[in-house]
Short mmCIF file of C-alpha atoms in Angstrom, two decimals:
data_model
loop_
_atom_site.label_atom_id
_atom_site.label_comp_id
_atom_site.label_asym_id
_atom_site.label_seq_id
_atom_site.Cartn_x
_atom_site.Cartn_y
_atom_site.Cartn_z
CA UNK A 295 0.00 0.00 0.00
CA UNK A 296 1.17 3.21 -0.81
CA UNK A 297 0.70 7.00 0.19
CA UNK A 298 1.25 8.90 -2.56
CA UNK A 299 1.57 13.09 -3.37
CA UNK A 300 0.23 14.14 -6.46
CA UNK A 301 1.23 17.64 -7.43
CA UNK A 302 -1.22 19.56 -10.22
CA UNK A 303 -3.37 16.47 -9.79
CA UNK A 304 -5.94 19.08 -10.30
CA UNK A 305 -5.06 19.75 -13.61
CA UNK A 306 -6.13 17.94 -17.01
CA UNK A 307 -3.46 14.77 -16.83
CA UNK A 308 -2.94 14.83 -13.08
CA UNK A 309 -6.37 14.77 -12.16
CA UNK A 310 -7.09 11.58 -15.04
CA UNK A 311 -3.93 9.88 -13.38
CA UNK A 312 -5.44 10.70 -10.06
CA UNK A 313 -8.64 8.56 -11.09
CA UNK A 314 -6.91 5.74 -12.82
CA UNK A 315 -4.85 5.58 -9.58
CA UNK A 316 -7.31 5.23 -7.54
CA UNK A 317 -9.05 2.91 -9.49
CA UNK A 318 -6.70 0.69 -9.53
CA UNK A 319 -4.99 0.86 -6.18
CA UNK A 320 -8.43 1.23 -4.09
CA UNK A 321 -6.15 1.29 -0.60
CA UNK A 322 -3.47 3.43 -1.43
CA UNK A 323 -3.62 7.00 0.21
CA UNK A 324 -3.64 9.78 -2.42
CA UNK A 325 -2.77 13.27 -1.60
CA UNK A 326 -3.03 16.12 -3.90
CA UNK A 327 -1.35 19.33 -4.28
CA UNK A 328 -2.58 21.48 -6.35
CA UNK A 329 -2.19 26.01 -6.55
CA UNK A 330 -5.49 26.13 -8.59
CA UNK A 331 -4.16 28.30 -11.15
CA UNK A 332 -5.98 28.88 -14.36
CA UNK A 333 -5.31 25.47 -15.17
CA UNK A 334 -6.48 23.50 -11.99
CA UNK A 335 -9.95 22.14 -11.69
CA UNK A 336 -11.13 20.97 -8.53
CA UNK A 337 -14.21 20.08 -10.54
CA UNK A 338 -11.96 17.83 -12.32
CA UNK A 339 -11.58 15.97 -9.09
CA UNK A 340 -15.64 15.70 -8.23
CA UNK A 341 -15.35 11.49 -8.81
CA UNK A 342 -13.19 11.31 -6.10
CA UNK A 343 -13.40 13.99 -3.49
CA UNK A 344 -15.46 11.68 -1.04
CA UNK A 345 -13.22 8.92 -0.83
CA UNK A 346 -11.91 8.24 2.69
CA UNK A 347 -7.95 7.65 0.58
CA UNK A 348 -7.96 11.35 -1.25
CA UNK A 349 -6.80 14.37 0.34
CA UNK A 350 -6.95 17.64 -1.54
CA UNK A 351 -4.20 20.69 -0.47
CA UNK A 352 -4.61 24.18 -1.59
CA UNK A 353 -1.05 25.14 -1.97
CA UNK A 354 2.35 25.83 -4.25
CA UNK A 355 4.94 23.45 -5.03
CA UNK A 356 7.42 26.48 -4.20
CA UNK A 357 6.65 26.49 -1.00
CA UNK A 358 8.81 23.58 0.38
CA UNK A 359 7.71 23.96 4.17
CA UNK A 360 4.66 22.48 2.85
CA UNK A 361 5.94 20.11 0.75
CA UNK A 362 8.23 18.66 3.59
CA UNK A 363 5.13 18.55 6.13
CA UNK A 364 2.79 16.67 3.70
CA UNK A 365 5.44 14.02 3.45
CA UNK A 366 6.11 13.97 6.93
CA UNK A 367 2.19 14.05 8.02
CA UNK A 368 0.99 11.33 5.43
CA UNK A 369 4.15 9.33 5.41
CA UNK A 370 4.31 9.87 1.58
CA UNK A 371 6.54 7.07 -0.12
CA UNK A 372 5.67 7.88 -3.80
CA UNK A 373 6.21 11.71 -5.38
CA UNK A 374 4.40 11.29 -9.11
CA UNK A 375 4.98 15.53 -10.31
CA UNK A 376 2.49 17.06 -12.75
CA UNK A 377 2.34 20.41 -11.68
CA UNK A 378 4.16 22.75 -14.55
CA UNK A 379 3.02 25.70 -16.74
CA UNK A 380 2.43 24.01 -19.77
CA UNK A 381 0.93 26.24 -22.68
CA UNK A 382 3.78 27.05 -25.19
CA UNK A 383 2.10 29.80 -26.35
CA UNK A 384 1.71 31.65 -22.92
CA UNK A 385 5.65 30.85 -22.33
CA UNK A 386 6.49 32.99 -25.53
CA UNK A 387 4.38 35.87 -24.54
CA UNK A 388 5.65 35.09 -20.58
CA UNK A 389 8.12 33.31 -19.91
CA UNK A 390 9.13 34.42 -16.14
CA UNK A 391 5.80 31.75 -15.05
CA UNK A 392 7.50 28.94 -16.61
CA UNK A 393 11.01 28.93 -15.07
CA UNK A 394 9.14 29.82 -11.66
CA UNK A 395 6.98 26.70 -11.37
CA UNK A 396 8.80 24.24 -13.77
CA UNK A 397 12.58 25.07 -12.57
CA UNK A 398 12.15 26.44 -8.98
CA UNK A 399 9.27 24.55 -8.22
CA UNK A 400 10.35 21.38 -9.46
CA UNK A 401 13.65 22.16 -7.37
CA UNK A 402 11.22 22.96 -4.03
CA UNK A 403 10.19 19.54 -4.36
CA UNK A 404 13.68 17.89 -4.80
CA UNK A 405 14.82 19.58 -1.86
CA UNK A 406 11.62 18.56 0.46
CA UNK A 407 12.48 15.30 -0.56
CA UNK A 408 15.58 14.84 0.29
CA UNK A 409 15.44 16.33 3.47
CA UNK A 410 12.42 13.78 4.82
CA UNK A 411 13.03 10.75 2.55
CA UNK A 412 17.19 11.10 2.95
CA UNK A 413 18.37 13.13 5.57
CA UNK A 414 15.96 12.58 8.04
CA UNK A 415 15.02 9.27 6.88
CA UNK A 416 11.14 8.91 7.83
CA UNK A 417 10.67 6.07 5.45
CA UNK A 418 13.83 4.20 7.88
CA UNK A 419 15.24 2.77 4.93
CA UNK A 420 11.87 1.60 3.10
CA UNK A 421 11.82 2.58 -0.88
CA UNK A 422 10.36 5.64 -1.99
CA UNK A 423 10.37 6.79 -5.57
CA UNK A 424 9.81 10.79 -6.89
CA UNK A 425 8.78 10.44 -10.68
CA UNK A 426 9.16 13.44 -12.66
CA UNK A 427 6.54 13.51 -15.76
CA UNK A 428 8.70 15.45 -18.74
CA UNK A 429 7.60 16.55 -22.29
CA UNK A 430 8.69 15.62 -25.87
CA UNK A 431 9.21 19.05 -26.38
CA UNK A 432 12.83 19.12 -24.56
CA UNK A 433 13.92 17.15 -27.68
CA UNK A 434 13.58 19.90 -29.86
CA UNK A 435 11.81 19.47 -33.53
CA UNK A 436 12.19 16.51 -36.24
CA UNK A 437 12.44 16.92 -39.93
CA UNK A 438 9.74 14.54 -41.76
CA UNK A 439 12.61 12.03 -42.57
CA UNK A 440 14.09 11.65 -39.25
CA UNK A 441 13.74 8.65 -36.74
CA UNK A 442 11.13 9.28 -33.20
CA UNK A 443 12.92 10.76 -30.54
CA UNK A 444 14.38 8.37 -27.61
CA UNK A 445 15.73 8.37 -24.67
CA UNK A 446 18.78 8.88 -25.78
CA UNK A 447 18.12 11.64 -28.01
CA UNK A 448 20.04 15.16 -27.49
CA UNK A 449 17.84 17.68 -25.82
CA UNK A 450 17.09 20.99 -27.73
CA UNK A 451 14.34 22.99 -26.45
CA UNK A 452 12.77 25.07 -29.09
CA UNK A 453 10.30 27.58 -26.78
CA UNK A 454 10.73 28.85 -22.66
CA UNK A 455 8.23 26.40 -21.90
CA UNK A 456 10.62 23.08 -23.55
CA UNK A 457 13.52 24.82 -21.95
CA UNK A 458 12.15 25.04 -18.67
CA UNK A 459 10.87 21.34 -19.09
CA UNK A 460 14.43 20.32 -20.10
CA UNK A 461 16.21 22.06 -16.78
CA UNK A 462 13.69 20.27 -14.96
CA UNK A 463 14.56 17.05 -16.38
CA UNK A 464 18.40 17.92 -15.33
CA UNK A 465 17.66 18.59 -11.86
CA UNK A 466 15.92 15.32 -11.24
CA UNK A 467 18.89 13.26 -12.37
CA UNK A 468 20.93 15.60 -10.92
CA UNK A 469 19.04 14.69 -7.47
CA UNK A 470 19.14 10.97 -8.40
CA UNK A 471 23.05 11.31 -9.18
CA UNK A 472 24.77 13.70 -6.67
CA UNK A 473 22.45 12.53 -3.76
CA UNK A 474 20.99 8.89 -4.45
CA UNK A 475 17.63 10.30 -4.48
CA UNK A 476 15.49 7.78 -6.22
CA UNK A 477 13.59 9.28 -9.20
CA UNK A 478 12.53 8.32 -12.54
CA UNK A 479 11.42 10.62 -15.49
CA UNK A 480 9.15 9.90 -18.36
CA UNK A 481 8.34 12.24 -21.59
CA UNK A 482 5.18 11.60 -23.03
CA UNK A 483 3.64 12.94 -26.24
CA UNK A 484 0.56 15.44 -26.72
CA UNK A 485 -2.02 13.96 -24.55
CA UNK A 486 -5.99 14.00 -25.14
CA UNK A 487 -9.26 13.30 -23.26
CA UNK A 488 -11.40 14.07 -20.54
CA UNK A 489 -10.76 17.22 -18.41
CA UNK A 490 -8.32 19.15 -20.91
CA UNK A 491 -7.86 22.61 -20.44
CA UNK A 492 -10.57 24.26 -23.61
CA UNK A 493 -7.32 26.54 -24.98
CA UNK A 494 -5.39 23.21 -26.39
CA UNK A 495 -6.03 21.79 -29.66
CA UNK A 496 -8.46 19.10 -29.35
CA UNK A 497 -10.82 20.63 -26.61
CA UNK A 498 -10.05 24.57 -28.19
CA UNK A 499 -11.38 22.53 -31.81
CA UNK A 500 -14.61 20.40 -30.07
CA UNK A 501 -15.80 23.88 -27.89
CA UNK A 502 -15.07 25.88 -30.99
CA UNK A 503 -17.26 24.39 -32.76
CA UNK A 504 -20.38 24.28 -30.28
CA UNK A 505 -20.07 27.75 -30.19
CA UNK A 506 -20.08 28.33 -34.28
CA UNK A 507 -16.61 29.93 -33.70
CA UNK A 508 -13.38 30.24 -35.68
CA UNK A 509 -11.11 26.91 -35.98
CA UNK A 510 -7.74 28.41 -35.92
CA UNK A 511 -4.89 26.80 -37.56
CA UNK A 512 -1.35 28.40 -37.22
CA UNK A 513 0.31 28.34 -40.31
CA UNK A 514 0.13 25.77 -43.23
CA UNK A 515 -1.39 23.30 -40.44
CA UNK A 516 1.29 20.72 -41.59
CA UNK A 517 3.21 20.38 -38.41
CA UNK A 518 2.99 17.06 -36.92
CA UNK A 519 2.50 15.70 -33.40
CA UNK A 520 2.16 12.33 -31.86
CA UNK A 521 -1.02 11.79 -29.42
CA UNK A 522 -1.63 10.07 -26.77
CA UNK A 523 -4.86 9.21 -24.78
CA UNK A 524 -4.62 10.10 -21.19
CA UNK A 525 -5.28 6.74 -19.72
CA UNK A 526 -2.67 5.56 -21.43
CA UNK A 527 -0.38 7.73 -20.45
CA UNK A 528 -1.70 7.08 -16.76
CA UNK A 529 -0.96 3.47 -17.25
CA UNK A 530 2.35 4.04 -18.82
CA UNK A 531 3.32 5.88 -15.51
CA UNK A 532 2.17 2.93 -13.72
CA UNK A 533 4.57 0.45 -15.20
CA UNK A 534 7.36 2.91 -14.44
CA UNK A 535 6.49 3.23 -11.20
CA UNK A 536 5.94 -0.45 -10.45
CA UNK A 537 8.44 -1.57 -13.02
CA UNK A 538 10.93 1.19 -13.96
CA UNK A 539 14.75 1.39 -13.38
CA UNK A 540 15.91 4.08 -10.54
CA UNK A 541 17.85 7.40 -12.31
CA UNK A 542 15.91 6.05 -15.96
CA UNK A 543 14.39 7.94 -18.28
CA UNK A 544 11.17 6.45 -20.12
CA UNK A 545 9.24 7.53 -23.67
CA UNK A 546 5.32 7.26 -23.81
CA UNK A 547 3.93 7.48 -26.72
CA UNK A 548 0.80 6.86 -28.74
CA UNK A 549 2.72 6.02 -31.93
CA UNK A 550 0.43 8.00 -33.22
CA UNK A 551 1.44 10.85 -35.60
CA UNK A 552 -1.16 13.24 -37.18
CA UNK A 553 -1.00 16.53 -38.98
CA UNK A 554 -2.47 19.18 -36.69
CA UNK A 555 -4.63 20.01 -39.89
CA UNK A 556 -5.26 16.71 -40.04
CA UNK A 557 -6.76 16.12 -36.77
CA UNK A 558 -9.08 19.56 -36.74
CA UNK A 559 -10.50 18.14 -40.01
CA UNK A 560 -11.26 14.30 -38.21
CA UNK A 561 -12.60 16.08 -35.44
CA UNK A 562 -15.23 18.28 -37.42
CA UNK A 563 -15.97 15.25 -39.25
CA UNK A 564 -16.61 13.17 -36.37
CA UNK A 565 -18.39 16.22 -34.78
CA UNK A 566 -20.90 16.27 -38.02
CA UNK A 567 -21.76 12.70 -37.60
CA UNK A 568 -22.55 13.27 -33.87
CA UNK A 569 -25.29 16.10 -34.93
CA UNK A 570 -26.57 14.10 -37.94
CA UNK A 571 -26.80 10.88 -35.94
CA UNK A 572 -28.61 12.86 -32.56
CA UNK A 573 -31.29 15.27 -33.34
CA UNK A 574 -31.04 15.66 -29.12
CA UNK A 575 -27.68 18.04 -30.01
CA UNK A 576 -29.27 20.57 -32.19
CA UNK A 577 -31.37 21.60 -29.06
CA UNK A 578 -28.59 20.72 -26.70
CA UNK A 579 -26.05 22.89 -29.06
CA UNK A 580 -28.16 25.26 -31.08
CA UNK A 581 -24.98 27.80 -31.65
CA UNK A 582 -23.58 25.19 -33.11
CA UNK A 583 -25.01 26.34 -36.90
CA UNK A 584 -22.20 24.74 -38.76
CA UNK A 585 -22.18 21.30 -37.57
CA UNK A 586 -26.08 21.04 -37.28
CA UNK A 587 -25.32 22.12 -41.03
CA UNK A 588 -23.14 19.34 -41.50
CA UNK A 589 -20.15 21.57 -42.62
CA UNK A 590 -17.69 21.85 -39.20
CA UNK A 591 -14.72 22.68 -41.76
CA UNK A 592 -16.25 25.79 -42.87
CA UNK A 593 -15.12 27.11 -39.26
CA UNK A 594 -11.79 26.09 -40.11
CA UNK A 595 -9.45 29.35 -40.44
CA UNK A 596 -5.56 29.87 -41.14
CA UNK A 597 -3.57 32.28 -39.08
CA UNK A 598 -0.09 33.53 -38.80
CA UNK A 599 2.07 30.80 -37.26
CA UNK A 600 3.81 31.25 -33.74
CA UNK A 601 7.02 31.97 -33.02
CA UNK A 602 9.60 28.75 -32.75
CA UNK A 603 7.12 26.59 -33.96
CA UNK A 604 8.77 22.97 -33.76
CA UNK A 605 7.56 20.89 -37.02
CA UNK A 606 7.25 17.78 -35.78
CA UNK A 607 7.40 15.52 -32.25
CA UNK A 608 7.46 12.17 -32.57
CA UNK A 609 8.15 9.54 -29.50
CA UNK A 610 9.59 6.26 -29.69
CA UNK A 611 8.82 4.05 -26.71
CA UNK A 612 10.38 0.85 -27.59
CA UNK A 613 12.24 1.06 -23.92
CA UNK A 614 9.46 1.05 -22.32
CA UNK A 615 7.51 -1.59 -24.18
CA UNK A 616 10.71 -3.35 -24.53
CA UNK A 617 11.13 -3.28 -20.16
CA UNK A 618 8.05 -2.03 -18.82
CA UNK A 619 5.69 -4.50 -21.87
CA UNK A 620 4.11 -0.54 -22.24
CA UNK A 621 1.05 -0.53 -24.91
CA UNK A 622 -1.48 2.06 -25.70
CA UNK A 623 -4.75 0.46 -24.99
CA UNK A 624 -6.70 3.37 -27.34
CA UNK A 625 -6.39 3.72 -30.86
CA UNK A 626 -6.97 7.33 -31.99
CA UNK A 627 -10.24 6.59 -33.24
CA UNK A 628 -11.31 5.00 -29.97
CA UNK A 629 -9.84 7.39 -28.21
CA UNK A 630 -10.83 10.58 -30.29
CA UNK A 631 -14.59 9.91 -30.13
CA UNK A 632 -14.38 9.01 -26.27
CA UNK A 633 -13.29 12.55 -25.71
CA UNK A 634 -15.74 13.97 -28.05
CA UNK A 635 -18.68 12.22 -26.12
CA UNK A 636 -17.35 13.48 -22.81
CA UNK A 637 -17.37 17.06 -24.21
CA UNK A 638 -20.61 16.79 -25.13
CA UNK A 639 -21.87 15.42 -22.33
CA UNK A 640 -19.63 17.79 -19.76
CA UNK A 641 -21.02 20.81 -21.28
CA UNK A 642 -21.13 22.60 -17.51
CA UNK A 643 -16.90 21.58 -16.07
CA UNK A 644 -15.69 23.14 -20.01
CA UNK A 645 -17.98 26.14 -19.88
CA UNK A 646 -17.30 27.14 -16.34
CA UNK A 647 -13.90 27.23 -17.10
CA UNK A 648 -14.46 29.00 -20.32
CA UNK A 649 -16.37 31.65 -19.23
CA UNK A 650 -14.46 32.22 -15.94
CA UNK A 651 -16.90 31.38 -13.21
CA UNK A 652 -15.00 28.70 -11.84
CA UNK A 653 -12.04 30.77 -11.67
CA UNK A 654 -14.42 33.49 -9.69
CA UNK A 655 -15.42 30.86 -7.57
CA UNK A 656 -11.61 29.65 -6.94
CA UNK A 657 -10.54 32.98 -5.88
CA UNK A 658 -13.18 33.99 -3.46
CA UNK A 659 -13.01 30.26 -2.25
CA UNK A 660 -9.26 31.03 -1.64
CA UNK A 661 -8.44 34.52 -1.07
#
């Protein structure tokens, strides 16, 4: 049995891990840490928040007093770290939010646990584990003819939010080599599904069109990015956990590589079949004039491309199907329309975040 911190397990691949989790490990304590930015749902976290195992902390992965007293008070064994500014687009236009949470913070939590789980030795000798969860991004871009990234692949952050990523990465091992801290770190590619934030691609695409608004695509839509359904990314960080090497590093993946074009073009598709096959939506959805029209890809609009913007990401797991016997359980079409139906059925968690309520709510809740 383990008791184990979660931090951002609040946000859109924390809280899914949190529910797999606990799912599968029914006895395990769970504690999550989460600062509720923009990003962090406690909504996301309804399924579980009456469980007797989950604990929920308001609270900031800088601030390392807390971190060290949560390990202390629940006894933590198990550090699985989420919590990061993620949005590459918000790291361009600031970057200073980035380097705070994903460098210092990530540092705040090195040093909490070292001081409990080393120096003062509260687990008295017993394993513990602090798994880092990394990006593709630190890899830098691919050209269409060159092999997947893997572990052993050069880092070469393209944006402030990849670099910070990458200086995260070095710190763990860092921890893991200077001070015998036992952590693990896994990149995974873009990840899709339930509970993801409405300004990414998929969600930004499905809401988008609901509303009758603009499909934005930056550029020539041509760059190319490998998804991955955020159970399976869950279960991927399982097997490390249960399975991986101390001080390794470990590729998830889909193996799954679409065109962002591509993808907004399946989606309004699949999106048109959902009206046509439901008369319920039209009622439901009635902005939604386009796909009740049958014509999603009408909505679909060009615009100048962003600064840095890597061409392709592409992950090759073999390691950790090779070690860990890691497979995706979803194929992107199974996986694709299981998100769509949760959007349309979870009209009320994607527009309170849209419209800002929920932050209102957040901040009076916690100022």
């Amino acid at each position: 049995m383990r008791s184990i911190l979660i931090t951002g397990g609040a946000g859109f691949i924390g809280a899914n891990f949190v529910h797999y989790w606990m799912n599968q490990y029914k006895n395990d304590k769970v504690i999550v840490l989460d600062a509720l930015t923009y990003a962090g749902n406690l909504a996301s976290l309804e399924p579980v928040k009456e469980n007797p195992n989950f604990t929920f902390v308001h609270g900031d992965i800088l601030n390392t007093e807390l971190v060290e007293e949560l390990l202390r008070h629940h006894k933590v064994d198990t550090l699985v770290h989420f919590a990061a500014e993620s949005h590459v687009d918000r790291s361009i236009t600031g970057p200073d939010a980035f380097l705070e949470t994903n460098i210092m913070g990530t540092h705040s939590l090195l040093k909490a646990a070292k001081k409990v789980w080393l120096d003062e030795d509260l687990l008295q000798g017993a394993e513990h584990r602090f798994h880092h969860v990394s990006t593709d991004e630190v890899y830098g871009t691919l050209s269409l003819e060159d092999p997947a990234f893997t572990e052993e692949t050069a880092y070469a952050p393209n944006s402030p939010y990849a670099a910070s990523k990458a200086a995260s990465d070095h710190l763990v091992r860092a921890y893991n080599e200077t001070y015998g801290l036992k952590t693990t770190i896994s990149n995974c590619s873009n990840n899709y599904g339930p509970y993801h934030f409405p300004e990414k691609l998929i969600p930004l695409v499905i809401t988008n069109i609901l509303h009758d608004k603009a499909l934005p695509i930056y550029g020539d839509g041509q760059q190319i990015r490998d998804w991955l359904y955020v159970e399976d990314h869950a279960r991927g960080i399982e097997l490390v956990l249960n399975k991986g090497k101390v001080g390794e590093n470990y590729n998830i993946g889909g193996h799954n590589e679409w065109h962002n074009i591509d993808i907004v073009k399946l989606i309004c598709l699949l999106m048109d079949e959902c009206f046509a096959n439901d008369s319920t939506l039209a009622s439901c959805f009635d902005t939604a004039k386009a796909a009740i029209a049958g014509n999603s890809e009408s909505l679909i609009t060009y615009v100048k491309d962003r600064p840095g913007h890597d061409r392709r990401y592409a992950i090759d797991a073999a390691k950790t199907r090779t070690e860990l016997g890691y497979e995706p359980a979803e194929s992107f079409e199974t996986g694709i329309r299981r998100t769509i139906q949760w959007y349309l059925n979870n009209e009320a968690w994607w527009q309170a975040v849209m419209d800002g309520s929920y932050q209102d709510w957040i901040n009076k809740q916690y100022s």
